[in-house]
C-alpha atoms as a PDB file:
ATOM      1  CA  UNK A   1     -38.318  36.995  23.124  1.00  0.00           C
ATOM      2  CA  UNK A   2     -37.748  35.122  19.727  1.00  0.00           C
ATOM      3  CA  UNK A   3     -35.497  35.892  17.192  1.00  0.00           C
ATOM      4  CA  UNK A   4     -37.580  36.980  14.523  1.00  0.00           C
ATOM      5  CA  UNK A   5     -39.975  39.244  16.918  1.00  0.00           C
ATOM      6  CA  UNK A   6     -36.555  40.942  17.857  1.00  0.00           C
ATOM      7  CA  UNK A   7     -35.565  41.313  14.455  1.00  0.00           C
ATOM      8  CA  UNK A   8     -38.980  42.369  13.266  1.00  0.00           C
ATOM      9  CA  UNK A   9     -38.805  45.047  15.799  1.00  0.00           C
ATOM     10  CA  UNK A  10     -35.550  46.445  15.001  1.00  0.00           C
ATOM     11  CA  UNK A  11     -36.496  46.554  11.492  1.00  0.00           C
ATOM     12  CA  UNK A  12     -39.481  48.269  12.460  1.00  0.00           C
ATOM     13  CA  UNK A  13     -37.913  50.866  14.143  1.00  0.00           C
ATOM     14  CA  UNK A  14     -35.421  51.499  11.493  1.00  0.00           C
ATOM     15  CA  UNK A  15     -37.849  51.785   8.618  1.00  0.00           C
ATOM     16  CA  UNK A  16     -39.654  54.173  10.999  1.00  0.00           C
ATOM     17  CA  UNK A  17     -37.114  55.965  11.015  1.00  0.00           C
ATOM     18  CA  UNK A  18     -36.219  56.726   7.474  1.00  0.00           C
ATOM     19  CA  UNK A  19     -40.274  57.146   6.973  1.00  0.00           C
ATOM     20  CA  UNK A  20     -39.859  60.451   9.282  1.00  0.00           C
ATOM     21  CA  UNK A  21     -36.819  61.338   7.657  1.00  0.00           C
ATOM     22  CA  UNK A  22     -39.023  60.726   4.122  1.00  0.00           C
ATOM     23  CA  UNK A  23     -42.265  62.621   5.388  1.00  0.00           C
ATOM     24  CA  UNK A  24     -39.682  65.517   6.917  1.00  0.00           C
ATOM     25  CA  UNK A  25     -37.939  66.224   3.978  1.00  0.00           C
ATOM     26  CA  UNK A  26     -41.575  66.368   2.079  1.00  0.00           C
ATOM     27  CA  UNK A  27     -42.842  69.427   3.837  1.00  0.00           C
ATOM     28  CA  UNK A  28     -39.486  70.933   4.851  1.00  0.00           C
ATOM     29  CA  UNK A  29     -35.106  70.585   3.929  1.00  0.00           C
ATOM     30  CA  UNK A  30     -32.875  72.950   5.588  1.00  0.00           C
ATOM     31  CA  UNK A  31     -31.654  74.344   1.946  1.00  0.00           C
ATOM     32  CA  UNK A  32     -32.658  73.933  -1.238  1.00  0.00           C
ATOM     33  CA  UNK A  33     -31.663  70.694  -2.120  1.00  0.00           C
ATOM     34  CA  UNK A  34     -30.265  71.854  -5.654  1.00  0.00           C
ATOM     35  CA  UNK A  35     -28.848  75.279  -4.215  1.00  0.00           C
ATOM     36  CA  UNK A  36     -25.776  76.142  -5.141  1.00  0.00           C
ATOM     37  CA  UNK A  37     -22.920  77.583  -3.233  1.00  0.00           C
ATOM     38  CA  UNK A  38     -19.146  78.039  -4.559  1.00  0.00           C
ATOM     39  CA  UNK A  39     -18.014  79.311  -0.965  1.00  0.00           C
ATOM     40  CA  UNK A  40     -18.641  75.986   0.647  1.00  0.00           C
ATOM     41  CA  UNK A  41     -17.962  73.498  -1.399  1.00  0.00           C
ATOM     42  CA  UNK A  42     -17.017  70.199  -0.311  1.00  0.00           C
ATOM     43  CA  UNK A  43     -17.436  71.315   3.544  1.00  0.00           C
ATOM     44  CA  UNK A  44     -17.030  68.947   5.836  1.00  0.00           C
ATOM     45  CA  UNK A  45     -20.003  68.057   8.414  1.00  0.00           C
ATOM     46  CA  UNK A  46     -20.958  70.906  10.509  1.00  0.00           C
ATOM     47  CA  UNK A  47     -23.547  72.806  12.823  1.00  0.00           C
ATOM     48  CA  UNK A  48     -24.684  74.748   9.772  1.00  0.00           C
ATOM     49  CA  UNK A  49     -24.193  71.745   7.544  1.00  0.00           C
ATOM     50  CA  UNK A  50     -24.806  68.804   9.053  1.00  0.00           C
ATOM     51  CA  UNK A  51     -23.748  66.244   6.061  1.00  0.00           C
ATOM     52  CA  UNK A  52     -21.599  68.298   4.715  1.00  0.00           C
ATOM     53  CA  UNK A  53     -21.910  69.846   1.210  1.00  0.00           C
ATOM     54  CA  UNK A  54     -21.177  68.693  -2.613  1.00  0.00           C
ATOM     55  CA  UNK A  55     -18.985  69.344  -4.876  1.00  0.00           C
ATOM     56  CA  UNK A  56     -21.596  72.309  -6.184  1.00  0.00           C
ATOM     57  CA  UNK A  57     -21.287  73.465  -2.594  1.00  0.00           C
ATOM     58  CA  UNK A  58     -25.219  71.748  -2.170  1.00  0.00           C
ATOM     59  CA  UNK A  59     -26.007  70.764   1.310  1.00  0.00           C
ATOM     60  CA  UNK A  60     -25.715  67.027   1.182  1.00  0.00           C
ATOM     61  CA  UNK A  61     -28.420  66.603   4.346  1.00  0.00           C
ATOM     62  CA  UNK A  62     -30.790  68.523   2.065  1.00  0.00           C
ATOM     63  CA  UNK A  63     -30.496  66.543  -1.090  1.00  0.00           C
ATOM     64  CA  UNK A  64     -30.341  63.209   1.211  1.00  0.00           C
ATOM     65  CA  UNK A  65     -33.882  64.020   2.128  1.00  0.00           C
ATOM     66  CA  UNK A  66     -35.040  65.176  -1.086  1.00  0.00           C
ATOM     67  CA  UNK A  67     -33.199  61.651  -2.777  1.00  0.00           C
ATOM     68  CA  UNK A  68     -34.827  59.587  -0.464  1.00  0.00           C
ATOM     69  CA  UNK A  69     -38.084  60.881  -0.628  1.00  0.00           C
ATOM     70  CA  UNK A  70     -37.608  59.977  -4.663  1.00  0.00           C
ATOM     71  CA  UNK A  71     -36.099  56.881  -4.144  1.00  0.00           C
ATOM     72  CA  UNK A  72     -38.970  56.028  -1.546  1.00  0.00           C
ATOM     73  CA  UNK A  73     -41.690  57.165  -4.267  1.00  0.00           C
ATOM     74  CA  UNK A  74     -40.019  55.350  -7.006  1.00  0.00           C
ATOM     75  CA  UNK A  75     -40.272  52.238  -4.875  1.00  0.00           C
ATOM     76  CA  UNK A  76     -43.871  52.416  -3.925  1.00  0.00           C
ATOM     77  CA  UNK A  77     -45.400  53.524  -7.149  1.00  0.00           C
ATOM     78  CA  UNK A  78     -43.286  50.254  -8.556  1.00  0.00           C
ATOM     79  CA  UNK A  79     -44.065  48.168  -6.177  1.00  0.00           C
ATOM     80  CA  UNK A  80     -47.904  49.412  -6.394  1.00  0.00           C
ATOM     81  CA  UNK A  81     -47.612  48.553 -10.253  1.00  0.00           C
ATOM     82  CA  UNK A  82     -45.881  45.093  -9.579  1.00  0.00           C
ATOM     83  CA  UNK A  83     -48.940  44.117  -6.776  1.00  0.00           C
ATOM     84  CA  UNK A  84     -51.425  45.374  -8.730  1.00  0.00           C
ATOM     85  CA  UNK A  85     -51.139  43.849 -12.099  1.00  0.00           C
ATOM     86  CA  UNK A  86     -49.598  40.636 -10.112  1.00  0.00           C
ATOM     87  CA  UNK A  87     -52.322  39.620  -7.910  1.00  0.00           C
ATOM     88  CA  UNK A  88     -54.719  39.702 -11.454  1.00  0.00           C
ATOM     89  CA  UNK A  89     -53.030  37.644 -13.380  1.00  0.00           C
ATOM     90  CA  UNK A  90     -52.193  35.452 -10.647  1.00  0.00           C
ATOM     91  CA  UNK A  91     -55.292  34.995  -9.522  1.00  0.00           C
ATOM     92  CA  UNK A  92     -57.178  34.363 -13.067  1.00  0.00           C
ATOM     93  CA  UNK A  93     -54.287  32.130 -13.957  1.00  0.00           C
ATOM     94  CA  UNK A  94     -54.224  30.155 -10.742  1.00  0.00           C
ATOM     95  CA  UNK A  95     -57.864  30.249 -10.497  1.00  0.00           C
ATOM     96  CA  UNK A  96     -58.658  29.006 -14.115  1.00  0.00           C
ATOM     97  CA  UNK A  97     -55.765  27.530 -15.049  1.00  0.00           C
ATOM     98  CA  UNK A  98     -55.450  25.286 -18.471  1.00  0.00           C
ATOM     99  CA  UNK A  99     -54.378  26.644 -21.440  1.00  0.00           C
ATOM    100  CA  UNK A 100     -54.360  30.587 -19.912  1.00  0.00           C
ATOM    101  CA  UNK A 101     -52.656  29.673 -17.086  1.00  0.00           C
ATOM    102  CA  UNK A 102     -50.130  28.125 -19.356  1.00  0.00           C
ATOM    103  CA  UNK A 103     -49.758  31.216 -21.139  1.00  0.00           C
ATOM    104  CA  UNK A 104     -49.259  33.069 -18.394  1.00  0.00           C
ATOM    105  CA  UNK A 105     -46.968  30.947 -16.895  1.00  0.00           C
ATOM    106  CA  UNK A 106     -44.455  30.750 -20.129  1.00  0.00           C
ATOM    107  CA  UNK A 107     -44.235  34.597 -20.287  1.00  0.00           C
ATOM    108  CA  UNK A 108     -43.369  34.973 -16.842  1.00  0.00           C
ATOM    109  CA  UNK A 109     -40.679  31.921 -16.860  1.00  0.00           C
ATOM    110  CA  UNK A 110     -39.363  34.047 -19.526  1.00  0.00           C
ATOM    111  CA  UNK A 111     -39.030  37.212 -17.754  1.00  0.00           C
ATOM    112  CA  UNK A 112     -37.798  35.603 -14.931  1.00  0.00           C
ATOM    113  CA  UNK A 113     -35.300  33.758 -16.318  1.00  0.00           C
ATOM    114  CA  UNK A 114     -33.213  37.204 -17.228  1.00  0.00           C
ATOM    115  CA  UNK A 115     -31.741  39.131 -14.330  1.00  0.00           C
ATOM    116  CA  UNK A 116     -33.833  41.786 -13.517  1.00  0.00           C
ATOM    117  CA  UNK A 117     -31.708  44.489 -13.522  1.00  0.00           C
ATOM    118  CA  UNK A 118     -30.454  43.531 -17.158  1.00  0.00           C
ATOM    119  CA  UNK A 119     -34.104  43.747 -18.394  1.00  0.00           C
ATOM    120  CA  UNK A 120     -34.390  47.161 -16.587  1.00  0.00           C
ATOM    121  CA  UNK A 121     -31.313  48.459 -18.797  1.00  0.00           C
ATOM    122  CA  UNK A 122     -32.836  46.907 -21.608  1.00  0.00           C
ATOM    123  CA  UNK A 123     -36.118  49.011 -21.198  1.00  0.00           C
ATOM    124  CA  UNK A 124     -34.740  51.943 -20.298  1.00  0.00           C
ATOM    125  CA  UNK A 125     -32.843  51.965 -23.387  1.00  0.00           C
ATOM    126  CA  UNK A 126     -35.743  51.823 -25.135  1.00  0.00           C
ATOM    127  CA  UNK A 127     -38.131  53.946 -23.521  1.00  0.00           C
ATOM    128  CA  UNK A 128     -35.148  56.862 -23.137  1.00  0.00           C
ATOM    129  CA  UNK A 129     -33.609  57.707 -19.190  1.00  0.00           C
ATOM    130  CA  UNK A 130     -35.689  59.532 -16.490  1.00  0.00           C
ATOM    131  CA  UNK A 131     -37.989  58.876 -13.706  1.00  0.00           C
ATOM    132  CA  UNK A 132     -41.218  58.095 -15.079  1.00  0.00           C
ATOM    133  CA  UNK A 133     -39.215  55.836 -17.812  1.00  0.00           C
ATOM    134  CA  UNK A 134     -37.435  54.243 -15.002  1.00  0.00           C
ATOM    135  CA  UNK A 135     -41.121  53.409 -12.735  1.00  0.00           C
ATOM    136  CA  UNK A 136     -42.434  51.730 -15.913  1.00  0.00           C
ATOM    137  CA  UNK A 137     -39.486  49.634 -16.425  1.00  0.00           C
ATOM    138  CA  UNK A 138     -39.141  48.554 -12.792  1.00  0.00           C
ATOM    139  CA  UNK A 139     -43.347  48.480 -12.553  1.00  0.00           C
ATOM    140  CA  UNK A 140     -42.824  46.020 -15.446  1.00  0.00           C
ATOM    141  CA  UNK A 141     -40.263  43.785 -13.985  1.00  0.00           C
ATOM    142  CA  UNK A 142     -41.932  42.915 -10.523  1.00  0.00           C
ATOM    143  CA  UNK A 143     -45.122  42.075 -11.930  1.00  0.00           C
ATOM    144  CA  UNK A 144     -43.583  38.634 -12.921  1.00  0.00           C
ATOM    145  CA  UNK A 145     -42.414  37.893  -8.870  1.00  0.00           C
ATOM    146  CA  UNK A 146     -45.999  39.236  -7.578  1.00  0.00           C
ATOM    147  CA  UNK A 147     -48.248  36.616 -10.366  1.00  0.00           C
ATOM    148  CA  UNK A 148     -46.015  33.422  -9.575  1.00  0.00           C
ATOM    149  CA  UNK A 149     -46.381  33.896  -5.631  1.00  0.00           C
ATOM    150  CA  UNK A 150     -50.307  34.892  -5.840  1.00  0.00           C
ATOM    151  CA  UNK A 151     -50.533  32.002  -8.579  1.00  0.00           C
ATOM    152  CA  UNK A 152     -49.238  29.334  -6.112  1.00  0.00           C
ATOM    153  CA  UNK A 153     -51.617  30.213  -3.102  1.00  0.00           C
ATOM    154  CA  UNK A 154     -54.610  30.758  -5.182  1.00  0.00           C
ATOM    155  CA  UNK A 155     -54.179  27.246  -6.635  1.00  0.00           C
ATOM    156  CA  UNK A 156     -53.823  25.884  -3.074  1.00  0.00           C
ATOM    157  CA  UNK A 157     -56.482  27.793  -1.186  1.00  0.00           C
ATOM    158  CA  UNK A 158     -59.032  26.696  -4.167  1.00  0.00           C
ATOM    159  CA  UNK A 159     -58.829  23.561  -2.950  1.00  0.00           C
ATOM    160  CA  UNK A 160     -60.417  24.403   0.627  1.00  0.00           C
ATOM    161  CA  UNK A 161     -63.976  23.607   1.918  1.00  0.00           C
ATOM    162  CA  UNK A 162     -64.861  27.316   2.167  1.00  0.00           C
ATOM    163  CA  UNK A 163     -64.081  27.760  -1.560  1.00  0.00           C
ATOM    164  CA  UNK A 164     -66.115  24.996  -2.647  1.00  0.00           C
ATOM    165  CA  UNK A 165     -69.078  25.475  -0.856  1.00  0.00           C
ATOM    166  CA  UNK A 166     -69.082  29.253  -2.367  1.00  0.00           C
ATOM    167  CA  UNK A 167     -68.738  27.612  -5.733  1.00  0.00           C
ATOM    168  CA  UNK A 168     -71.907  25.062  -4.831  1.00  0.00           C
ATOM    169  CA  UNK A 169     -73.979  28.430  -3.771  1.00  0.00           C
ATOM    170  CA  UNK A 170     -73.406  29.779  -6.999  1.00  0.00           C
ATOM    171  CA  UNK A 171     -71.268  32.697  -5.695  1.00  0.00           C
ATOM    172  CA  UNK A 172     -69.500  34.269  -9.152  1.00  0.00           C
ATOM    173  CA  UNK A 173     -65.914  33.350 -10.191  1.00  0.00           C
ATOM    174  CA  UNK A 174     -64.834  37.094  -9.528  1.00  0.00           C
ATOM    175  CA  UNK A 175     -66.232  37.064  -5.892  1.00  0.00           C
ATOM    176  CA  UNK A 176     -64.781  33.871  -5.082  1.00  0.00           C
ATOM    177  CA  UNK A 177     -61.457  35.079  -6.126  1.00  0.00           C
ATOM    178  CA  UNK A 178     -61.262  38.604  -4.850  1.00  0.00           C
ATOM    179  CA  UNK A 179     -63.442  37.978  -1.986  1.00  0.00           C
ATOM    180  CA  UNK A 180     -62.872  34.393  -0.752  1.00  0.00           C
ATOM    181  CA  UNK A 181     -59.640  33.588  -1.896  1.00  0.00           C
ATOM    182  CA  UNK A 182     -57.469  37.025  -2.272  1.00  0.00           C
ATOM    183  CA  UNK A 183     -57.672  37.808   1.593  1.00  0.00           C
ATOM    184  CA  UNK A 184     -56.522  34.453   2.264  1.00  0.00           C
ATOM    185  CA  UNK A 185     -53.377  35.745   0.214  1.00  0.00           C
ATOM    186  CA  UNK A 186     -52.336  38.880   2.252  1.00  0.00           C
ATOM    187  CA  UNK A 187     -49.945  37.374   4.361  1.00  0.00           C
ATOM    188  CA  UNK A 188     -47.406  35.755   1.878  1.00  0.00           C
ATOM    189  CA  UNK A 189     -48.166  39.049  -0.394  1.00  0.00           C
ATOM    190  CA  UNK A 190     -47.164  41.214   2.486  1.00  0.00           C
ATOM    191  CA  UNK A 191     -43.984  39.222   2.664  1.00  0.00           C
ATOM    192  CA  UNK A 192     -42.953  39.657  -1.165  1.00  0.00           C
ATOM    193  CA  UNK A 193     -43.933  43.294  -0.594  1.00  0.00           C
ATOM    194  CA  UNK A 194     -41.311  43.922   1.821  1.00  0.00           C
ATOM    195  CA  UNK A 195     -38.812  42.253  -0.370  1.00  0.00           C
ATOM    196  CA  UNK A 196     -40.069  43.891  -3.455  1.00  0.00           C
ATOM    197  CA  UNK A 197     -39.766  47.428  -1.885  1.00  0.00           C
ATOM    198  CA  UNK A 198     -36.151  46.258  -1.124  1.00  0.00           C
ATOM    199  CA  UNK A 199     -35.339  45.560  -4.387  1.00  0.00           C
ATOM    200  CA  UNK A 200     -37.157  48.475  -6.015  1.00  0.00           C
ATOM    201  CA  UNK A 201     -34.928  50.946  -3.331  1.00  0.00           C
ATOM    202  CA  UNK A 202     -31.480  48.466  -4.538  1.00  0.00           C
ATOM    203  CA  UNK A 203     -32.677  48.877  -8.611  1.00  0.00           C
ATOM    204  CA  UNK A 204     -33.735  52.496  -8.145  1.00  0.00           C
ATOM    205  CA  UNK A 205     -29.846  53.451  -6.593  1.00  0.00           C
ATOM    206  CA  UNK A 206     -28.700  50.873  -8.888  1.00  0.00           C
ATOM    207  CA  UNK A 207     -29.960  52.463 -12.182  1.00  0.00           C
ATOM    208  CA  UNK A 208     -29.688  56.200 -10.923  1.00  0.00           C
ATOM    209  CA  UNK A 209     -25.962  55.402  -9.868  1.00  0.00           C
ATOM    210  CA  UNK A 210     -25.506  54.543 -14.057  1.00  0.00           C
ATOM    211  CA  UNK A 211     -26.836  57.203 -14.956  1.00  0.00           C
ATOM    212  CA  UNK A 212     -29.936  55.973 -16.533  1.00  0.00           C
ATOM    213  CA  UNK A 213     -32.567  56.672 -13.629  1.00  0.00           C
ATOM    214  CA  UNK A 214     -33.412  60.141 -12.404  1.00  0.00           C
ATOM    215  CA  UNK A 215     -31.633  62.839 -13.918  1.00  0.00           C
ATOM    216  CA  UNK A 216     -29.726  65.676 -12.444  1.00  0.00           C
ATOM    217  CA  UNK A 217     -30.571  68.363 -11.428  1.00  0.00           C
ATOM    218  CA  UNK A 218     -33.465  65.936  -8.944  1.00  0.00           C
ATOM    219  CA  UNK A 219     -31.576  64.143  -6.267  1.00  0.00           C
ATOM    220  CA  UNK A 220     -31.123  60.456  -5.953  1.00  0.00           C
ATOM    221  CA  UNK A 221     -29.292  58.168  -3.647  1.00  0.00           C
ATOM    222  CA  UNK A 222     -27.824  56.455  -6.237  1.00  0.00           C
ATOM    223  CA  UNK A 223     -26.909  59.762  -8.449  1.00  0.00           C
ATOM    224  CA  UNK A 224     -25.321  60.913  -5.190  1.00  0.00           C
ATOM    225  CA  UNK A 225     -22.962  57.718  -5.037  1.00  0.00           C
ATOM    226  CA  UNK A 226     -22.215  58.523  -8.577  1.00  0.00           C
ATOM    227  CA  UNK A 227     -21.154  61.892  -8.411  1.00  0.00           C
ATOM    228  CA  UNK A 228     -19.335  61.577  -4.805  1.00  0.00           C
ATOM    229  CA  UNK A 229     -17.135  58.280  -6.325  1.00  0.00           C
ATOM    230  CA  UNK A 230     -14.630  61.364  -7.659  1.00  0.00           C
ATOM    231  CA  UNK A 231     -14.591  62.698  -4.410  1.00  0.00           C
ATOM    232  CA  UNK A 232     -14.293  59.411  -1.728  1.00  0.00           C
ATOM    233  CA  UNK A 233     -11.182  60.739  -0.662  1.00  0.00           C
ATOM    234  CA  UNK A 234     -10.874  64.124  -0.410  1.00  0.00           C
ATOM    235  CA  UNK A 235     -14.688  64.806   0.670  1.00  0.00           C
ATOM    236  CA  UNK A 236     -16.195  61.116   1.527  1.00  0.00           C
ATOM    237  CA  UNK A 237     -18.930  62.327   3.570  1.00  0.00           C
ATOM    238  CA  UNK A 238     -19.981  62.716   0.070  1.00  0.00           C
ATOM    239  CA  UNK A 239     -20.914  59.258  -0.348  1.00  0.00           C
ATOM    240  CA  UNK A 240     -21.070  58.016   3.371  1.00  0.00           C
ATOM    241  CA  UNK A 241     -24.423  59.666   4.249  1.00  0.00           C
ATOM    242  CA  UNK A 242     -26.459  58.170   1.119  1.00  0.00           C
ATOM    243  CA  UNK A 243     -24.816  55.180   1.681  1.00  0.00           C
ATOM    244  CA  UNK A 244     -25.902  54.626   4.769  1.00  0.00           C
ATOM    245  CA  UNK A 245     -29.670  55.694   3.834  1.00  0.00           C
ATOM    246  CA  UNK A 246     -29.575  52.907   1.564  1.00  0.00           C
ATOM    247  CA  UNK A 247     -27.960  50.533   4.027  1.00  0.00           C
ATOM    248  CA  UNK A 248     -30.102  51.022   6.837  1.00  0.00           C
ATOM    249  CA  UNK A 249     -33.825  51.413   4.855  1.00  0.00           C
ATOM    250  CA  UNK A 250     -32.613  47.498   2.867  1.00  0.00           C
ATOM    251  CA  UNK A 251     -31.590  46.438   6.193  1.00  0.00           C
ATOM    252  CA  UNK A 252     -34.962  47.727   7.664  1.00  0.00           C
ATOM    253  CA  UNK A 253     -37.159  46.045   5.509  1.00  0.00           C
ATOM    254  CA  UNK A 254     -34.999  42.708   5.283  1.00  0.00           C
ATOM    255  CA  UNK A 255     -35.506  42.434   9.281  1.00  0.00           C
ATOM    256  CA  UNK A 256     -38.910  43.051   8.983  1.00  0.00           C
ATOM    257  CA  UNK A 257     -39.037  40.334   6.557  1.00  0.00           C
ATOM    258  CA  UNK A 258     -38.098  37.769   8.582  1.00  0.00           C
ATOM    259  CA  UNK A 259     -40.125  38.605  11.441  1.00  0.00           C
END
């Protein structure tokens, strides 16, 4: 079996995972994730807990459920925004090109040419701290990625017989680029999907971790890492089991990737 197929399936399997872990934790946690309990604090792993609990005597499995489901939403709705907006200006500037395309073009080498999770911090300053502030800054920021990829295969696959002879049978500019050309698209976009969701999981923790993503008391991978930092020695399950949710969905998705 070939490398990538193998890698493609562990991937697979490990994203499956932490999608029944998500979809679990949507219907039913153990506790309340933000259920306090001064008896137990900082417990470590047990039958009755399985993670452990916080500092706030919270069961840690419980909030790792109910952070990952938010990371996991954060990520898609971002993503969704990022693909969306993305694949339209990519294909009307690829398609068209000239002076729009140029336009286009400059903005995005703009955008691009900051690191991304500067630009986050500088939006979120702006628009204030929170979860919703936090999607439209990240939405924002992959848009950029998702127009210069679509951009490069629309201007290629315009090129192609099939494309032409839609042109010569006086098929509309819109059809020929969300009908003839888009679908012809789906497998490099699927690719910068995978790596965009990693990314929007890695900014999501990222941002959260600083503070300026989602705001106590709603649980977050990241906000988890940030509150169990005080604690990585006396109670480091505290920051083990997010940890590891982040570790394993990235490395998930990256496998996938390159199978």
């Amino acid at each position: 079996m070939k490398t990538k197929n193998i890698n493609f399936i562990i991937g697979s399997i490990l994203v499956g995972i932490m999608l029944v872990f998500v979809l679990i934790g949507i219907f039913y946690t153990p506790y309340n994730p933000n259920q306090m309990d001064g008896s137990v604090k900082n417990m470590a792993p047990s039958f009755t807990h399985f993670f452990g609990t916080d500092n706030f005597g919270r069961d840690i499995f419980s909030r790792c459920m109910e952070g990952a489901k938010t990371t996991f939403l954060v990520a898609i709705i971002t993503v969704s925004i990022g693909v969306i907006f993305g694949t339209v200006i990519g294909a009307i500037s690829g398609y068209y090109g000239g002076i729009l395309d140029e336009i286009f073009m400059r903005i995005i080498d703009v955008l691009l040419a900051f690191p991304s999770i500067l630009l986050a911090l500088v939006f979120v300053s702006v628009l204030g701290t929170g979860t919703f502030n936090i999607i439209v800054a990240l939405g924002i920021l992959f848009i950029p990625s998702f127009a210069r990829v679509v951009r490069s295969e629309v201007i290629a696959i315009k090129q192609l017989d099939y494309v032409k002879n839609a042109k010569l049978m006086g098929a509309s500019s819109l059809r020929i680029m969300f009908v003839h050309i888009l679908p012809s698209t789906f497998p490099i976009l699927l690719s910068a999907i995978t790596i965009g969701f990693n990314n929007a999981i890695l900014a999501e923790a990222g941002m959260s971790y600083l503070g300026l993503g989602v705001q106590p008391p709603e649980a977050s991978l990241g906000r988890m890492l940030s509150e169990a930092q005080t604690y990585i020695f006396s109670a480091p399950w505290y920051a083990i089991a997010p940890g590891i949710i982040i570790v394993v969905t990235v490395l998930g998705f990256s496998l996938m990737n390159e199978g």
